[in-house]
Coordinates of C-alpha atoms and ligand atoms in Angstrom, one line a residue:
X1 CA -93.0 148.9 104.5
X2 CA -91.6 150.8 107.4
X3 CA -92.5 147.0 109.3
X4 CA -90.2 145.0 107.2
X5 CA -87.5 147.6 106.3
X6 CA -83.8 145.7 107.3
X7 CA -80.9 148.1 106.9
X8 CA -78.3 147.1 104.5
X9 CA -74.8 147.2 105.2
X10 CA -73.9 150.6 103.3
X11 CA -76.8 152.5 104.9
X12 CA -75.0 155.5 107.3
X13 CA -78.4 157.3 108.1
X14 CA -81.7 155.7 107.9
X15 CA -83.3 158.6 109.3
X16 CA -81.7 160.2 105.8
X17 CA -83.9 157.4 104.0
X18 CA -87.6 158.1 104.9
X19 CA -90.1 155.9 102.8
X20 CA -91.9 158.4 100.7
X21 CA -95.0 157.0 102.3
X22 CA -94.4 157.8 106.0
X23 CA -97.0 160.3 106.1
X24 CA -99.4 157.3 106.1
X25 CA -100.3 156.5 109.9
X26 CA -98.8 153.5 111.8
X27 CA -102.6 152.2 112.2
X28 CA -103.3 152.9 108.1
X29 CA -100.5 150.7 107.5
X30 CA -100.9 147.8 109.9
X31 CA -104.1 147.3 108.4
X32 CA -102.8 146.8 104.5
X33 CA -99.8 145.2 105.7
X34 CA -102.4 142.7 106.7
X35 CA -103.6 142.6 103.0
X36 CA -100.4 142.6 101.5
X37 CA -99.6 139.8 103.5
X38 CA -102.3 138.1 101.6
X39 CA -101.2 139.5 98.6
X40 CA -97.8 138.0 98.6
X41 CA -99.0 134.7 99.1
X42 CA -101.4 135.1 95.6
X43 CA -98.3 134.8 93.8
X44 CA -97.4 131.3 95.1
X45 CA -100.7 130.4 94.1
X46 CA -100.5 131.9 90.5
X47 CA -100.1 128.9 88.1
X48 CA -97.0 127.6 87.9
X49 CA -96.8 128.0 84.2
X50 CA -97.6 132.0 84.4
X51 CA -94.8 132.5 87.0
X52 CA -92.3 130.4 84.6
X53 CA -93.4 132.2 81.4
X54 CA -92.9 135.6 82.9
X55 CA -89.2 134.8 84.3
X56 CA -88.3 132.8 80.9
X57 CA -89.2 135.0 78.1
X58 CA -88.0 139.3 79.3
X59 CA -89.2 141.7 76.8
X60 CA -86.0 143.3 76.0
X61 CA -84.1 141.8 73.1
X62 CA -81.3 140.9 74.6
X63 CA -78.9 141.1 70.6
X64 CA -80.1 145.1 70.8
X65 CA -77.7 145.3 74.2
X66 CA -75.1 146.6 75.5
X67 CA -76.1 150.0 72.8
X68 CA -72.9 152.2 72.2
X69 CA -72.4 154.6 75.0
X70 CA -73.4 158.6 73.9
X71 CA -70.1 160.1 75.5
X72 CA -71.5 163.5 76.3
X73 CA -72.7 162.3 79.4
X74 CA -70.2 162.8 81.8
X75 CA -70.3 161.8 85.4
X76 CA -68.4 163.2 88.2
X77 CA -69.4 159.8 90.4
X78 CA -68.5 156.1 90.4
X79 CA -71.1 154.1 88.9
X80 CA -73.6 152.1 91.6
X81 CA -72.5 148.8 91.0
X82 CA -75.7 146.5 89.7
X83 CA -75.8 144.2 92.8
X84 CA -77.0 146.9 94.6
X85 CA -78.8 149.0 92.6
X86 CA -81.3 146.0 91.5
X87 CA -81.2 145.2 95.3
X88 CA -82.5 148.3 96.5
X89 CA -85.9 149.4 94.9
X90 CA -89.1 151.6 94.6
X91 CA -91.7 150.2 93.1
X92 CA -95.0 150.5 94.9
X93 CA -96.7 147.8 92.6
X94 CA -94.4 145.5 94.4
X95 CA -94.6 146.3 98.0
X96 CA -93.1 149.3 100.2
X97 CA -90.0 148.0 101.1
X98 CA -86.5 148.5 98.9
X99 CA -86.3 144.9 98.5
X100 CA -88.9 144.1 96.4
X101 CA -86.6 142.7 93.4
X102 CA -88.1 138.8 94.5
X103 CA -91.7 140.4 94.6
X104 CA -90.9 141.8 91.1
X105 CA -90.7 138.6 89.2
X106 CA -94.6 137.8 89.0
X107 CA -94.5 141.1 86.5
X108 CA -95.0 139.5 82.8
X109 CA -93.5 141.6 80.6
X110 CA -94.4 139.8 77.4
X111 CA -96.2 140.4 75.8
X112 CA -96.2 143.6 76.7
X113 CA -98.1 146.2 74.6
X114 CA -97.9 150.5 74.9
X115 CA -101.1 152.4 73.3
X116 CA -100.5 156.4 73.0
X117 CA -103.6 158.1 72.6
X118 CA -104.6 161.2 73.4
X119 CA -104.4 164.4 71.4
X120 CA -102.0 163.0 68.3
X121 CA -102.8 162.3 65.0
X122 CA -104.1 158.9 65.4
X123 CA -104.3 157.2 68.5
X124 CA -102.3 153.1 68.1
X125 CA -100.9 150.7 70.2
X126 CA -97.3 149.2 69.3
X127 CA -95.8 146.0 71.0
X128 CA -92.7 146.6 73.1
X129 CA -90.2 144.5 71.0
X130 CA -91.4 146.7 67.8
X131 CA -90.6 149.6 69.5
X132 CA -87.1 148.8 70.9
X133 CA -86.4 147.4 67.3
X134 CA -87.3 150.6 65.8
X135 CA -85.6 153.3 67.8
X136 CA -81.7 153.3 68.0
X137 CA -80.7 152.6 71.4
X138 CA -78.3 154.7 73.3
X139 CA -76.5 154.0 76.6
X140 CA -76.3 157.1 78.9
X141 CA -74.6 157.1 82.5
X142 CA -77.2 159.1 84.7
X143 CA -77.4 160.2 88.5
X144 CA -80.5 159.4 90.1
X145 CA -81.8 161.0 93.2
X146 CA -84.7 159.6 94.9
X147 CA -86.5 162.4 96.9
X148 CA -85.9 160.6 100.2
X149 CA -82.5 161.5 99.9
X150 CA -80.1 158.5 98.4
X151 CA -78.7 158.8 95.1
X152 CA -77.1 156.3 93.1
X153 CA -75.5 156.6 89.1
X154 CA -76.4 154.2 86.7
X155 CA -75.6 153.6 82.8
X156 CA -79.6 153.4 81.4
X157 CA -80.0 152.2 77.6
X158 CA -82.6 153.9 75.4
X159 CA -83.3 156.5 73.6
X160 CA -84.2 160.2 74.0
X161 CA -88.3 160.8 74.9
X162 CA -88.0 163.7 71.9
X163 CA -87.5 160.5 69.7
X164 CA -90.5 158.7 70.7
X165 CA -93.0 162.1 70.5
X166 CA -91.5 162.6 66.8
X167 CA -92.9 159.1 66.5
X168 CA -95.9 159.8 68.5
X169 CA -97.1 163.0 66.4
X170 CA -98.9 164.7 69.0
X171 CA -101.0 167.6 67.8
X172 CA -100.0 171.2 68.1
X173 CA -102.3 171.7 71.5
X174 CA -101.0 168.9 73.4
X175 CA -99.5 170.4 76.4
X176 CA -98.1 167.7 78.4
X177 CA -97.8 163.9 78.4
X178 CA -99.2 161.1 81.1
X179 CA -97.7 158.0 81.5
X180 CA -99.3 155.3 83.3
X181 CA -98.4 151.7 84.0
X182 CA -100.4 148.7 84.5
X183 CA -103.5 148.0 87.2
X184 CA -103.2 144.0 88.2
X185 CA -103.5 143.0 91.5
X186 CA -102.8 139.3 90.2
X187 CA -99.3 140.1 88.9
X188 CA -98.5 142.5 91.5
X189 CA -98.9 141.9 94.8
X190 CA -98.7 145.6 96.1
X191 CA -101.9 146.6 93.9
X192 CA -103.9 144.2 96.4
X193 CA -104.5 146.8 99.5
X194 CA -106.8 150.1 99.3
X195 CA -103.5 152.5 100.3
X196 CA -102.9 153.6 97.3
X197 CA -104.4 154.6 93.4
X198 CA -103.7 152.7 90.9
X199 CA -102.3 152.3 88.5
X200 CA -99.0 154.5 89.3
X201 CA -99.5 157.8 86.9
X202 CA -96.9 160.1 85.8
X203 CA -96.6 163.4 84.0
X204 CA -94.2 166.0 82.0
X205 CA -94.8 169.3 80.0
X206 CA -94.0 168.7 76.4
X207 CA -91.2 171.5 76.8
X208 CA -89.9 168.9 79.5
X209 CA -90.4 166.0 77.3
X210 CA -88.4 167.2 74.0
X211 CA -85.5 168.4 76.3
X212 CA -82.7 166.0 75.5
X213 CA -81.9 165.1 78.7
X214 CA -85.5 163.5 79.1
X215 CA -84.9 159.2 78.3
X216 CA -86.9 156.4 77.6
X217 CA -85.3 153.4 79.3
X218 CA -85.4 149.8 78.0
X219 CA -82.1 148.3 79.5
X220 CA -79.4 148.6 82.2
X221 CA -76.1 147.5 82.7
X222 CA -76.1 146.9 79.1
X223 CA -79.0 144.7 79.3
X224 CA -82.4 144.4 79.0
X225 CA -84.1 146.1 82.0
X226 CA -84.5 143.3 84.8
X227 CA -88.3 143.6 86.2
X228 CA -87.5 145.7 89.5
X229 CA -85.9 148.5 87.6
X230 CA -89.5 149.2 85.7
X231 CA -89.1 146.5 82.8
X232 CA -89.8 146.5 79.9
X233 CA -90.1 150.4 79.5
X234 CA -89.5 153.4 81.9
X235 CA -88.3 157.0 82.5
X236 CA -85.1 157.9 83.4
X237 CA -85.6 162.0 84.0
X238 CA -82.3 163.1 85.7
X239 CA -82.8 166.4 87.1
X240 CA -86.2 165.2 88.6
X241 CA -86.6 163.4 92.2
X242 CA -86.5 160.1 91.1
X243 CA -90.1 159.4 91.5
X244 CA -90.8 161.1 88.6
X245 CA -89.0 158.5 86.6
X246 CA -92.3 156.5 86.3
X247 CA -91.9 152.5 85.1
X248 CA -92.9 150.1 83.4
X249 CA -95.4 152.2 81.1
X250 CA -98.4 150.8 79.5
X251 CA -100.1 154.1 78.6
X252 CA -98.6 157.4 77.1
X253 CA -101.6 160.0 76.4
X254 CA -100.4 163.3 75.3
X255 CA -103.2 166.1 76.7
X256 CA -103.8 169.8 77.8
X257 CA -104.4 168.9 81.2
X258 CA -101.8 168.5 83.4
X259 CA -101.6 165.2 85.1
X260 CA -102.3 164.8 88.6
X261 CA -99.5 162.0 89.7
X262 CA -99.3 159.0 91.6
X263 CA -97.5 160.6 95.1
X264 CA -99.2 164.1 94.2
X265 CA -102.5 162.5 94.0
X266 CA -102.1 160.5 97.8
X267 CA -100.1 164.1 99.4
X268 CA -99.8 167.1 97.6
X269 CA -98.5 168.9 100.5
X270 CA -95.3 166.8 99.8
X271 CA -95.4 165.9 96.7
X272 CA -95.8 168.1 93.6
X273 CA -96.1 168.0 89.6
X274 CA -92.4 169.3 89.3
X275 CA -90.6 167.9 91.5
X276 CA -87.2 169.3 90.4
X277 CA -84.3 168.7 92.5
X278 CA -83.2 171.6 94.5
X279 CA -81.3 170.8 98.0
X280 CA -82.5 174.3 99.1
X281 CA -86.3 173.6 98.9
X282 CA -86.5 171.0 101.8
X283 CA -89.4 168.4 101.8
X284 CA -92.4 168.9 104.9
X285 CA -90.7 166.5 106.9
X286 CA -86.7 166.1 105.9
X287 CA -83.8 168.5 104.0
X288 CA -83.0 168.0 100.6
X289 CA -79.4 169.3 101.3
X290 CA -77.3 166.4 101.1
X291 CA -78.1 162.5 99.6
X292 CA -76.4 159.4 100.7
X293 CA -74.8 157.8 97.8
X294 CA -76.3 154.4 97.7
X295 CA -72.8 152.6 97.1
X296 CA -70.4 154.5 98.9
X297 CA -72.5 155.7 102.3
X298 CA -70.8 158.7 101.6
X299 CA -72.9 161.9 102.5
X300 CA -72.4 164.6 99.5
X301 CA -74.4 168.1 98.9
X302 CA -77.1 167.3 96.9
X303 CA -77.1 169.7 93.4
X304 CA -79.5 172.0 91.7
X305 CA -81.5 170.5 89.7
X306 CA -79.5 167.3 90.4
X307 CA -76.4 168.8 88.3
X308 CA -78.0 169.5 85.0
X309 CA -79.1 173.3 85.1
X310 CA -77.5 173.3 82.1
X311 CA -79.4 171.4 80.2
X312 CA -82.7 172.5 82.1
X313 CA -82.6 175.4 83.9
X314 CA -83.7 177.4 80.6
X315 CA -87.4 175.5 81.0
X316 CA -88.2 176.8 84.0
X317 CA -87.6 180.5 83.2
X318 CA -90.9 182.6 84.0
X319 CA -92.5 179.6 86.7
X320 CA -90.6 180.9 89.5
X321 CA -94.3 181.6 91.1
X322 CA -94.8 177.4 90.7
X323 CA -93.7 175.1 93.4
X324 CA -91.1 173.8 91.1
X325 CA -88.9 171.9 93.6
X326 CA -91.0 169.7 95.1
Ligands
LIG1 N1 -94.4 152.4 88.5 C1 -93.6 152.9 89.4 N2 -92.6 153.7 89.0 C2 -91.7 154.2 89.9 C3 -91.9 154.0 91.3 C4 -93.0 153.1 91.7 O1 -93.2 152.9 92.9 N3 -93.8 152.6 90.7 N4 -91.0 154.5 92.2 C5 -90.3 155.7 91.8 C6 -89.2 156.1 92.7 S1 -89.7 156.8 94.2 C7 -87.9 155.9 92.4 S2 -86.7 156.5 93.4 C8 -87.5 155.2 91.2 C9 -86.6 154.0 91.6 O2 -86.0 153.4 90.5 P1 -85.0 152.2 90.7 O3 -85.7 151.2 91.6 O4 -84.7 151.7 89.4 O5 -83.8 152.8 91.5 O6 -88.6 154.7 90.5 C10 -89.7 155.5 90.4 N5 -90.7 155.0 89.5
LIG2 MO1 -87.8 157.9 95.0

């Protein structure tokens, strides 16, 4: 966490960069710090055949990449080169810190399994690799903006969320979808301490989910998704603070009850269910103005709904009494 943070070389302002997790008191943390100390040291004693198999054998199918770019993306950004975007990381499961991409390898994505249940027509579970074989992949070129105030722009590979609730058929009263990862303190060495509730849950309106800006992830960089970026399967939902963008999913359940998630669930003062971005809605404790682009340091105004009110504005027509930008 806040302990083991080092600041990299292109970091201007760390006071820009507060861990979403700082409301968390110094003493609260010490004390699972001391357990994830513990924690990390489970991986060295997992066996050495279970650490092997899980670096060997990715999900992805690596003949599926790189997927032919969909040109009406546009960016107005450079892209955030991959040694520092796969450098630089959330992902709780793994630790506090952005440089959990070494804690990340004890994740074993394969086999790797996703059951959608819920309110559809028949509840089933489908294997990763048949679902990346049966969807066409796409590669899109997305900004990302975390809510503690970095951006970065990367070139995700997938296919649109529409696509996969078409496959899905949820029923006509389904009103929103969860996602949830996976719960396994033995594979990841963050879900060892009592902080925090896991597994990691996430959740959309189904207006949200068929908008066609809303992507399913399965590669990067033209690849298959490398563990620390959420492999084998995660959201990339641009508009959104990027902790929306909820990886590595084991669970999609498509309900009429709206989701409580992950950082709602440990501060809802801070952290709501809609959590569009908006740099004139600042968070409890920083403004949302600006963002520090991850690979330039540069300090730019940070856009309405991150730059695509275009595509998403229209969604959020008649909620203006909902805290929709947080
Ligand atoms: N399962 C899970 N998904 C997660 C997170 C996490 O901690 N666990 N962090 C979120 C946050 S805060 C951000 S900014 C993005 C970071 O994605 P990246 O590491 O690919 O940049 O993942 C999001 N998805
Ligand atoms: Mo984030």
């Amino acid at each position: 966490m806040v302990a083991i943070h080092r600041k990299p070389a292109w970091a201007i302002s760390e006071a820009l960069a507060t861990p979403e997790d700082a409301f968390l008191n110094r003493r609260t943390i010490l004390k699972a710090w001391g357990l994830g100390t513990l924690a990390a040291t489970a991986y060295a004693a997992l066996p050495k055949s279970a650490r092997a198999e899980g670096e060997r054998k990715p999900a992805g199918n690596p003949a599926l990449y790189p997927a032919k770019r969909n040109e009406a993306y546009k960016l107005d950004r450079s892209l955030t080169p991959e040694e520092i975007s796969s450098k630089y990381n959330n992902f709780y499961e793994f630790g506090g810190s952005k440089d959990i991409w070494t804690e990340a390898q004890t994740l074993i994505t394969n086999p790797w399994d996703i059951e959608i249940d819920g309110m559809v027509e028949k509840p089933f579970t489908i294997a990763f690799a048949d679902l990346e074989a049966k969807i066409p992949l796409e590669e899109r070129l997305y900004r990302h903006r975390c809510v503690e105030a970095w951006s970065m722009t990367v070139p995700w590979t997938g296919f649109s969320l529409a696509k996969l609730v078409e496959f899905a058929k949820p029923m006509a009263s389904a009103k929103y979808i969860r996602f949830e990862t996976f719960n396994d303190p033995s594979m990841a060495s963050g879900q060892n301490g009592f902080l925090y509730t896991w597994p990691y849950v996430e959740g959309v309106t189904m207006a949200e989910a068929v908008n066609e800006l809303a992507f399913v992830v399965t590669g990067v960089y033209g690849k298959p998704l490398l563990n620390q970026f959420g492999a084998p399967i995660r959201l990339a939902l641009p508009w959104k603070y990027g902790f929306k963008s909820v990886k590595s999913i084991r669970k999609i359940t498509f309900t009429d009850e709206r989701p409580v998630s992950f950082w709602e669930g440990l501060a809802s003062n801070e952290y709501g269910f809609w959590a569009n971005v908006n740099p004139e809605v600042a968070h409890p404790r920083w403004s949302q103005a600006q963002e520090r682009v991850l690979h330039t340091g540069e300090t730019v105004p940070t856009l309405l709904f991150n730059g695509y009110g275009e595509q998403v504005a229209s969604l959020y027509e008649g909620l203006e009494s909902e805290p929709l930008y947080r």
